[in-house]
Short mmCIF file of C-alpha atoms in Angstrom, two decimals:
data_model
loop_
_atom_site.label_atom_id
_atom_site.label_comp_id
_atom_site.label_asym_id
_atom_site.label_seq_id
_atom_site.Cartn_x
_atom_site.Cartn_y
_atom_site.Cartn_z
CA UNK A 199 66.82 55.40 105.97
CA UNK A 200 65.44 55.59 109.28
CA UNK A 201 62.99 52.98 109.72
CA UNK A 202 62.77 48.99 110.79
CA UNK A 203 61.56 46.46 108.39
CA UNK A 204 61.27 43.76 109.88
CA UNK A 205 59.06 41.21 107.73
CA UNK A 206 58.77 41.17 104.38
CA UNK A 207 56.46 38.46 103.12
CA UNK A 208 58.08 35.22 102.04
CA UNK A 209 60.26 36.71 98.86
CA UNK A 210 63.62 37.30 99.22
CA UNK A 211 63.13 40.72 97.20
CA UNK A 212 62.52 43.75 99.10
CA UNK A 213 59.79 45.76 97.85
CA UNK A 214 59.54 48.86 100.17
CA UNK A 215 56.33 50.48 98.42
CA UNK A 216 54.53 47.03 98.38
CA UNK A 217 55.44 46.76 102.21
CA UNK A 218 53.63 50.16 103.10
CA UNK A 219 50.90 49.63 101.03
CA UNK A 220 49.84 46.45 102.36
CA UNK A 221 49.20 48.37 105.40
CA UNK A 222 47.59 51.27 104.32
CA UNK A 223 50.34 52.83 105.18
CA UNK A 224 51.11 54.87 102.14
CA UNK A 225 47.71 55.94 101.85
CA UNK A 226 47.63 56.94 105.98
CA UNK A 227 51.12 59.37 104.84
CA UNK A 228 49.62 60.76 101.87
CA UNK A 229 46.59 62.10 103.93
CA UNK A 230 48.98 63.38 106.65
CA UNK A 231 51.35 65.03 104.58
CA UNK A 232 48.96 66.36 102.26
CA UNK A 233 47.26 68.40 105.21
CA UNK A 234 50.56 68.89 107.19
CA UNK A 235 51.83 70.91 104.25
CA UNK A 236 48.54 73.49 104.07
CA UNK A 237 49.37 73.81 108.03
CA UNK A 238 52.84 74.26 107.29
CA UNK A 239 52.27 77.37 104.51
CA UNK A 240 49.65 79.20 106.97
CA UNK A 241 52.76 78.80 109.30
CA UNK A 242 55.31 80.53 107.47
CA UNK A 243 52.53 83.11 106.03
CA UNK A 244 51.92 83.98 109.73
CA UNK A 245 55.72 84.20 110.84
CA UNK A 246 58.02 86.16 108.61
CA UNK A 247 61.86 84.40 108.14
CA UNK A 248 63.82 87.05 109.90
CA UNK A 249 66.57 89.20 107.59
CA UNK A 250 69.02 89.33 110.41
CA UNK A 251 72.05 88.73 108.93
CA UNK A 252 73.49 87.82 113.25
CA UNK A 253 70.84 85.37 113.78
CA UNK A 254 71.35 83.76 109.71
CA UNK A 255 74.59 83.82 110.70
CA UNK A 256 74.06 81.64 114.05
CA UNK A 257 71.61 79.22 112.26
CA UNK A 258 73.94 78.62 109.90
CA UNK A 259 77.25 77.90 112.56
CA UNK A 260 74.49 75.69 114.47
CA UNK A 261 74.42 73.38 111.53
CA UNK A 262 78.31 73.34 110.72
CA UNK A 263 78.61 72.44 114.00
CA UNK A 264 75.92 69.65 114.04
CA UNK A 265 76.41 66.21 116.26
CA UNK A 266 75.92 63.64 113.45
CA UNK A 267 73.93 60.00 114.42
CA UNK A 268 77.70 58.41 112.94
CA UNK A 269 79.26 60.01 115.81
CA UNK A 270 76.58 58.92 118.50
CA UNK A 271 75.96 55.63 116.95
CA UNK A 272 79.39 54.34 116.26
CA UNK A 273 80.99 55.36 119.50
CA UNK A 274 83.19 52.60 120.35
CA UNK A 275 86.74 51.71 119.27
CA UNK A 276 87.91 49.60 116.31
CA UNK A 277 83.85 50.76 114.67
CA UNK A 278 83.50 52.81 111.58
CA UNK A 279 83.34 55.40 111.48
CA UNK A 280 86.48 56.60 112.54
CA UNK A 281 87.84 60.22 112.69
CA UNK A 282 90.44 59.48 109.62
CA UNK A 283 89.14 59.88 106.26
CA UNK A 284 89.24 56.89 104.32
CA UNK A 285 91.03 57.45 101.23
CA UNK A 286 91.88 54.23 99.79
CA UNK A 287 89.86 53.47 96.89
CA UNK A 288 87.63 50.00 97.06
CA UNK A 289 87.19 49.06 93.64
CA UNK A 290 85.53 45.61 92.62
CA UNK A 291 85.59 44.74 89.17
CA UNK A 292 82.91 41.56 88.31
CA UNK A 293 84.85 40.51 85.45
CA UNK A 294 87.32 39.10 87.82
CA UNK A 295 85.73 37.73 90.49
CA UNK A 296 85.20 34.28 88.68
CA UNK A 297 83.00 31.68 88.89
CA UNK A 298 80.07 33.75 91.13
CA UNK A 299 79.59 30.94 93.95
CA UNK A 300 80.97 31.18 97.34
CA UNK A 301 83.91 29.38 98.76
CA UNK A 302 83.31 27.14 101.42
CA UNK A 303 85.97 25.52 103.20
CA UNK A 304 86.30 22.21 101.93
CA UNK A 305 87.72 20.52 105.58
CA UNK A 306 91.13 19.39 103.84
CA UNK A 307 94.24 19.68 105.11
CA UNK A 308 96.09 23.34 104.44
CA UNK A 309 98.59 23.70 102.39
CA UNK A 310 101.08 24.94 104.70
CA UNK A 311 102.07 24.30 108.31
CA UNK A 312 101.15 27.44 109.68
CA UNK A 313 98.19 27.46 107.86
CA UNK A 314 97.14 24.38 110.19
CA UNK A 315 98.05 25.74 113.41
CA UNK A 316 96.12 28.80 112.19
CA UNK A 317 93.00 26.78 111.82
CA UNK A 318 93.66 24.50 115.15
CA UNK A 319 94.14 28.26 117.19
CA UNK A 320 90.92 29.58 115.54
CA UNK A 321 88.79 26.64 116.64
CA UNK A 322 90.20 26.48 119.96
CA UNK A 323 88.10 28.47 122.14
CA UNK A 324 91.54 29.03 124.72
CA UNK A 325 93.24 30.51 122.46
CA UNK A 326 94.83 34.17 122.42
CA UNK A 327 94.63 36.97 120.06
CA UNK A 328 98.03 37.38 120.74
CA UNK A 329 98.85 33.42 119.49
CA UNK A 330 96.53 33.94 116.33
CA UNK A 331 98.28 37.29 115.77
CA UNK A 332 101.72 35.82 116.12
CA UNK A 333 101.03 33.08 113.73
CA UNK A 334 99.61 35.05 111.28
CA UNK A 335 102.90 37.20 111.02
CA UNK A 336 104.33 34.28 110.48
CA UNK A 337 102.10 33.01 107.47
CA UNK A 338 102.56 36.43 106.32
CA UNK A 339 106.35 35.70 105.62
CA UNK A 340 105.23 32.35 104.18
CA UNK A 341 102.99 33.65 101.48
CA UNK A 342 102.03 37.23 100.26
CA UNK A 343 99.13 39.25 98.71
CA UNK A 344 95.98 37.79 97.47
CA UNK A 345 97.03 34.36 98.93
CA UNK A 346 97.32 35.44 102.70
CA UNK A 347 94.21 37.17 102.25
CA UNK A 348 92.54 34.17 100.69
CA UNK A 349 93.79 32.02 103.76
CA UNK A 350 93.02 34.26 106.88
CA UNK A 351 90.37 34.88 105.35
CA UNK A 352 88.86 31.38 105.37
CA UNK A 353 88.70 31.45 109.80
CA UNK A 354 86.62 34.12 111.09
CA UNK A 355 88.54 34.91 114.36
CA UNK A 356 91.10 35.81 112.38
CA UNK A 357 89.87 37.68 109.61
CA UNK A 358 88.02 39.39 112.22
CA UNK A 359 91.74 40.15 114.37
CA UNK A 360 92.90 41.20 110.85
CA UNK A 361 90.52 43.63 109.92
CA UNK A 362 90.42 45.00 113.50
CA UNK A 363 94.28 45.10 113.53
CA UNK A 364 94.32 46.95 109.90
CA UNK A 365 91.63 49.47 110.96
CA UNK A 366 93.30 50.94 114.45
CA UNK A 367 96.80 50.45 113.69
CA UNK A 368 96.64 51.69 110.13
CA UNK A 369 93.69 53.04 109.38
CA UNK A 370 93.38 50.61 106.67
CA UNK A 371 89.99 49.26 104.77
CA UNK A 372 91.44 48.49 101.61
CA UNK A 373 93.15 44.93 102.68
CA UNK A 374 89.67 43.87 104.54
CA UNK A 375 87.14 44.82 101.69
CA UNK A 376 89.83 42.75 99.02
CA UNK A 377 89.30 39.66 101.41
CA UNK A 378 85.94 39.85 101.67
CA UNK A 379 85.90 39.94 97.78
CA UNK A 380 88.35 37.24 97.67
CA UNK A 381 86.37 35.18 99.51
CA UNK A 382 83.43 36.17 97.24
CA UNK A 383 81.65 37.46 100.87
CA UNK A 384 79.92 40.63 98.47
CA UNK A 385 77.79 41.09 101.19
CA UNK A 386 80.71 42.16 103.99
CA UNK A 387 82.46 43.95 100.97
CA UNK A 388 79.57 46.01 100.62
CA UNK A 389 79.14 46.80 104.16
CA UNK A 390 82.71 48.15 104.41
CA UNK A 391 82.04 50.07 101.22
CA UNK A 392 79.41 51.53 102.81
CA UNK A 393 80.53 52.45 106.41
CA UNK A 394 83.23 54.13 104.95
CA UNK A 395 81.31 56.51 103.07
CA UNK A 396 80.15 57.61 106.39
CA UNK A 397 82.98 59.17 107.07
CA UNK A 398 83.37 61.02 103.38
CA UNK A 399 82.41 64.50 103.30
CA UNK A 400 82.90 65.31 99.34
CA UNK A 401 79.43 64.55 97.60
CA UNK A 402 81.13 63.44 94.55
CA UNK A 403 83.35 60.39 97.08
CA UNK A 404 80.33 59.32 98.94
CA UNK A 405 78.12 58.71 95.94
CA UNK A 406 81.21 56.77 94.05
CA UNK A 407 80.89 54.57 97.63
CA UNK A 408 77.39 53.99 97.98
CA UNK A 409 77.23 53.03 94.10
CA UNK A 410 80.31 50.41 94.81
CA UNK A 411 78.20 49.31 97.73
CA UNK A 412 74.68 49.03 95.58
CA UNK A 413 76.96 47.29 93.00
CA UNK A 414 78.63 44.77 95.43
CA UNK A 415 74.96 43.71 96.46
CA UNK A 416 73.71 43.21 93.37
CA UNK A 417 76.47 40.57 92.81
CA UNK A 418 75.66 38.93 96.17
CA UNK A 419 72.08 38.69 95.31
CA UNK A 420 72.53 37.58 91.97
CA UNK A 421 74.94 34.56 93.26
CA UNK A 422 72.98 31.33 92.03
CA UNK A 423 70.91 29.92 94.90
CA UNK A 424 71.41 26.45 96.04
CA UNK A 425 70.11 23.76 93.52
CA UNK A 426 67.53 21.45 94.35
CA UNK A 427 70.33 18.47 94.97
CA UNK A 428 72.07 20.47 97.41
CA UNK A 429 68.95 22.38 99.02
CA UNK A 430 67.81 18.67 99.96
CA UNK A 431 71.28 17.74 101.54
CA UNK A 432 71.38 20.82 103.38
CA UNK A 433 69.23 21.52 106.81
CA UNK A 434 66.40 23.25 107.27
CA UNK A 435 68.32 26.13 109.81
CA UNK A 436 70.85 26.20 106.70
CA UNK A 437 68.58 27.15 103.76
CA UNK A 438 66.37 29.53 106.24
CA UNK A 439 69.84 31.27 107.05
CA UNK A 440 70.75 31.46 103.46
CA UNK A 441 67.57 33.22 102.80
CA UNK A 442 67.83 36.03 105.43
CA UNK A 443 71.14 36.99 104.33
CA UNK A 444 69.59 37.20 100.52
CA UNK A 445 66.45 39.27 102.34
CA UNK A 446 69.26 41.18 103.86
CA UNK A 447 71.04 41.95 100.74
CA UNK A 448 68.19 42.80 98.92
CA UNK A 449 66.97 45.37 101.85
CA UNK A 450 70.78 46.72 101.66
CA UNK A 451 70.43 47.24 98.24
CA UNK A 452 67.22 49.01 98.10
CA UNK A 453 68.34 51.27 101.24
CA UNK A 454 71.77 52.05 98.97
CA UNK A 455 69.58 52.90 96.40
CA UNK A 456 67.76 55.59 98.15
CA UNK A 457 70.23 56.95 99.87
CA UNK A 458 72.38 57.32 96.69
CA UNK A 459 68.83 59.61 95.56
CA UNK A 460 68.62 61.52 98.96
CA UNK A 461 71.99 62.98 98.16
CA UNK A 462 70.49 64.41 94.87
CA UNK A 463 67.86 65.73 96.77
CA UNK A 464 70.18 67.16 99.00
CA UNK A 465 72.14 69.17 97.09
CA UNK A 466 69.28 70.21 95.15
CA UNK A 467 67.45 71.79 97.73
CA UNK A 468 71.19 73.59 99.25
CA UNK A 469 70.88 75.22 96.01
CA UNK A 470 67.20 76.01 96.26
CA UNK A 471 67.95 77.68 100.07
CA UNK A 472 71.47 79.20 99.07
CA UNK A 473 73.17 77.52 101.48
CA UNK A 474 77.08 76.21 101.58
CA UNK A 475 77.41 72.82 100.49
CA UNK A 476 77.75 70.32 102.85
CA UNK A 477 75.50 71.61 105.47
CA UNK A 478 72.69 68.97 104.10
CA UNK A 479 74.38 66.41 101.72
CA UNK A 480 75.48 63.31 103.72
CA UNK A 481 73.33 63.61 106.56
CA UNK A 482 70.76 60.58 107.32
CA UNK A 483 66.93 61.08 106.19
CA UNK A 484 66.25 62.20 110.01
CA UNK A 485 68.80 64.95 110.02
CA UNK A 486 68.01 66.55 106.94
CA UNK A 487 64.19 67.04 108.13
CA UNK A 488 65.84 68.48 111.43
CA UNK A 489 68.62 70.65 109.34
CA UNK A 490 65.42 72.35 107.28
CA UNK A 491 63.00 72.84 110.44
CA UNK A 492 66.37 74.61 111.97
CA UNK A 493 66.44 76.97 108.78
CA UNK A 494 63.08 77.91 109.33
CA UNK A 495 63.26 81.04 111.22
CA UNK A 496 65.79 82.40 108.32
CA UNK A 497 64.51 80.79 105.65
CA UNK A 498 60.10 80.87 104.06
CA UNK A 499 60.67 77.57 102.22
CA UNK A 500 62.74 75.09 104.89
CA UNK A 501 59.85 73.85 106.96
CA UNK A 502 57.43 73.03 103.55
CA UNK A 503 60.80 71.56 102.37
CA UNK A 504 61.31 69.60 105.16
CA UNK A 505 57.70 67.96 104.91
CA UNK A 506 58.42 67.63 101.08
CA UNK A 507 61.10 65.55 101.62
CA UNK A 508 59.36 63.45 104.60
CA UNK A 509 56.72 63.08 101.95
CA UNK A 510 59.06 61.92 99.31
CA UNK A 511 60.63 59.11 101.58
CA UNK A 512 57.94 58.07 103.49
CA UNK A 513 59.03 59.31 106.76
CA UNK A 514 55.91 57.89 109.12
CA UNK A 515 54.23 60.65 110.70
CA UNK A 516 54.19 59.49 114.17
CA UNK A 517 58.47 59.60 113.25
CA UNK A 518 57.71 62.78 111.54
CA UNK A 519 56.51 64.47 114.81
CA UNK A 520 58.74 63.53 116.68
CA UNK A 521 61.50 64.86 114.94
CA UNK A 522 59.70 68.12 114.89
CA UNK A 523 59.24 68.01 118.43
CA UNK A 524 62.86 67.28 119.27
CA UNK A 525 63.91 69.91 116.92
CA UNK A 526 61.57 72.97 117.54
CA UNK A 527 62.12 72.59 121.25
CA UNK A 528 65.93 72.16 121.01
CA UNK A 529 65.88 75.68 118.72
CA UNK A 530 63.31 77.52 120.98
CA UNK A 531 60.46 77.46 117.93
CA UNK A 532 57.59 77.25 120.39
CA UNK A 533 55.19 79.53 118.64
CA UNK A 534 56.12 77.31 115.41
CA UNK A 535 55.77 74.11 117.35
CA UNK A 536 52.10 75.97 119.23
CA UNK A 537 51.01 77.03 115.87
CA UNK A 538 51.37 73.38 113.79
CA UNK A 539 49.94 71.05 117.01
CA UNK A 540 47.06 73.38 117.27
CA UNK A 541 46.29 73.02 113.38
CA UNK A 542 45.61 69.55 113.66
CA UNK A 543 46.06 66.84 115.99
CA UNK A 544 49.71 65.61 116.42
CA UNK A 545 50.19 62.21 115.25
CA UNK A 546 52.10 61.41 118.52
CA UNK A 547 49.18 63.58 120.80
CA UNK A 548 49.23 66.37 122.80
CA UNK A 549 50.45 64.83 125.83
CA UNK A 550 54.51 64.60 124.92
CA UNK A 551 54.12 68.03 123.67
CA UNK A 552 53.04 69.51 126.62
CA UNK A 553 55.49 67.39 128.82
CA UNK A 554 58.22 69.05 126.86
CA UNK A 555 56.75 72.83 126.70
CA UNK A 556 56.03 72.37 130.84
CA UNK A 557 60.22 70.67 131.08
CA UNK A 558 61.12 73.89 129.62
CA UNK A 559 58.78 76.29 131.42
CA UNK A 560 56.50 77.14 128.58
CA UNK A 561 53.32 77.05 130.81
CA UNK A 562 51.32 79.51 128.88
CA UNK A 563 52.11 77.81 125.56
CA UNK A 564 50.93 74.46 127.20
CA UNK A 565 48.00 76.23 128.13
CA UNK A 566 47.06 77.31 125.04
CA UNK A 567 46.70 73.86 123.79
CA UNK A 568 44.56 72.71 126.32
CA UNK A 569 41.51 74.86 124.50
CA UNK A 570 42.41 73.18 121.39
CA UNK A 571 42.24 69.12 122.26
CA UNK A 572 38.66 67.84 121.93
CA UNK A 573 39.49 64.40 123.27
CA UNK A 574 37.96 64.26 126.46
CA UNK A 575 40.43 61.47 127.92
CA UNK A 576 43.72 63.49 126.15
CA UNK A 577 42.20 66.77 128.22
CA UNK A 578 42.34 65.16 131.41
CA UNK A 579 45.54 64.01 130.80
CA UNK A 580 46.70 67.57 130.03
CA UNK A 581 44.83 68.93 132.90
CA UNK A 582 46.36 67.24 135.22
CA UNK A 583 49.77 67.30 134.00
CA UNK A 584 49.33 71.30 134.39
CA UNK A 585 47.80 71.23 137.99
CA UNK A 586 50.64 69.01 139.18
CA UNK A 587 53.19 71.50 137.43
CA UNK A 588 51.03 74.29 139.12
CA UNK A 589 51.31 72.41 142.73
CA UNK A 590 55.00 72.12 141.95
CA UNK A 591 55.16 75.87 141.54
CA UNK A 592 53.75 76.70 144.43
CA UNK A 593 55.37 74.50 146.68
CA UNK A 594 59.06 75.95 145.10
CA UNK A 595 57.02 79.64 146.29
CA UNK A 596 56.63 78.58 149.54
CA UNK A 597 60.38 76.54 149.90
CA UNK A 598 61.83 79.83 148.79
CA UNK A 599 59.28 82.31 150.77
CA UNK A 600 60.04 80.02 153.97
CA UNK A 601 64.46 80.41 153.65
#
């Protein structure tokens, strides 16, 4: 959803509202957001949404056009995304997945002769993909279905080849998430339940994902933990693994969770604004807030909306302004972005803003602000970021008067 958790106490459950508390945290975004949003309705008092039906128009293609973070973030080959829709469906059913305790490999000897050289090329670190690939075609032949799932899956080098193989030559998730399920690894499942909802643009297929993923995790956290015979047998690096992939699961689950709600909250408000659908449902927590502040100019209720919904998540404000920095720049809302920082002081300070107003050549905007900041170190700082970009001026003056 945007942010890093990265301690939790000492229980394996998540609790996300218990972690922000414990910080003051939720109290320190209530404030915030409680006086952002009387800054934000002077705001759009002040500036009337313009009934341009050219410039509606333009807001509107800027967002149908919109870079998502999948694309940025999974920009390599063989990663999910990919460009191809997904359209298998990945189903798991609890009533059959048995006994719910993971299989471990119990070091006997396979069942089958290729099975053997499969395991001997997997823990050989000389090894080819091209030998582990070859063999597995031939344990292919050998057995079928479930069962050469159940056996590649057992090595991780080559479940790994598989799945890699099965994804760029075929586009193919379904034969991955039923080994992972075979194996009774919920936990992977999940994860490729949820990746590939990344790529699904229907509302109606991308919550059916994320509640397969939510569901998958709730079976790998309720898998029995290890008794107290076996917890003493096994090693201290073992257990403390064991319960970071619980913590893990449980953070998963909670994240599913309010994602699956942010896409009710997404369509909602694409009704509220009259928008096409689409334009806000499936985008991350981050985008959303930028999507609204880029409605702004056409639209009286996007920015309050966007803080609204910041609010309702828990976006932290320092995160909060940042966004809106990166976004009213990128859409040329200076007076917007002049207007809010000189309500009250920016979580993140003046400084970035003015770096970015002066990068773009907004020197009279940046001087504005300087009557507004009453800390006397944050004024010097200001100062003298606008006396060096006056210098600079003047020197270009003189470069160009001197040609």
């Amino acid at each position: 959803m945007g942010n890093v958790w990265s301690y939790y106490e000492d229980s394996v459950a998540f609790d996300k509202a218990a972690c922000l508390s414990s910080g003051g945290a939720s109290y320190e975004c209530s404030a915030f957001y409680t006086s952002f949003r009387r800054s934000a309705a002077k705001v759009v008092l002040q500036q009337e949404a313009s009934g341009l039906t050219s410039e509606r128009e333009q807001v509107l293609l800027t967002l149908e056009n919109w870079v998502g973070e999948a694309s940025v973030l999974y920009d390599q080959d063989g990663e999910f995304p990919v460009t191809v829709a997904m359209q298998q469906e990945l189903a798991f059913d609890p009533s059959k997945a048995g006994d719910a305790t993971r299989q471990k490999d119990d070091g006997g000897v396979p069942a089958t002769l290729e099975e053997n050289i499969l395991k001997g090329l997997c823990s050989n670190p000389l090894s080819t993909p091209d030998s582990i690939y070859k063999i597995m075609v031939q344990l292919g032949k050998r057995l079928g279905g479930d069962d050469f799932l159940r056996v590649v899956g057992k090595y991780p080098r080559a479940a790994r080849l598989f799945a890699s193989q099965q994804l760029i030559a075929r586009s193919d998730v379904a034969n991955t998430f039923q080994m992972n399920v075979l194996r009774e690894d919920y936990s992977q499942a999940a994860a490729i339940v949820g990746k590939a909802a990344y790529g699904d643009r229907v509302l109606d297929a991308k919550r059916n994902r994320l509640e397969e993923a939510s569901k998958l995790l709730r079976v790998s956290l309720n898998i029995s933990p290890p008794s107290i015979t076996s917890a003493i047998s096994q090693s201290a690096s073992k257990l403390h693994e064991q319960c970071v992939a619980r913590s893990a699961d449980s953070f998963n689950q909670v994240m599913t969770s309010e994602m699956l709600q942010l896409l009710e909250t997404q369509r909602a408000m694409e009704r509220t604004l009259g928008i096409p659908a689409g334009l806000l449902v499936g985008s991350s927590l981050v985008e959303t807030i930028q999507k609204l502040v880029t409605l702004h100019p056409v639209h009286r209720q996007a920015l309050v909306m966007a803080v609204d919904c910041a609010e309702q998540y828990t976006v932290p404000p320092r995160q909060f302004w940042w966004t809106l920095l990166r976004v009213l720049a990128r859409t040329d809302q200076w007076e917007t972005l002049l207007a809010l920082a000189r309500a009250n002081r920016p979580s993140i300070g003046y400084v970035p803003i003015v770096e970015v107003m002066l990068d773009d050549d907004k020197h009279d905007l940046a001087r504005d602000l300087l009557n507004v900041i009453q800390d006397t170190d944050e004024h010097e700082q200001v100062l003298a970021l606008l006396e060096e970009d006056a210098d600079g001026e003047e020197q270009e003056h003189f470069h160009v008067d001197t040609l």
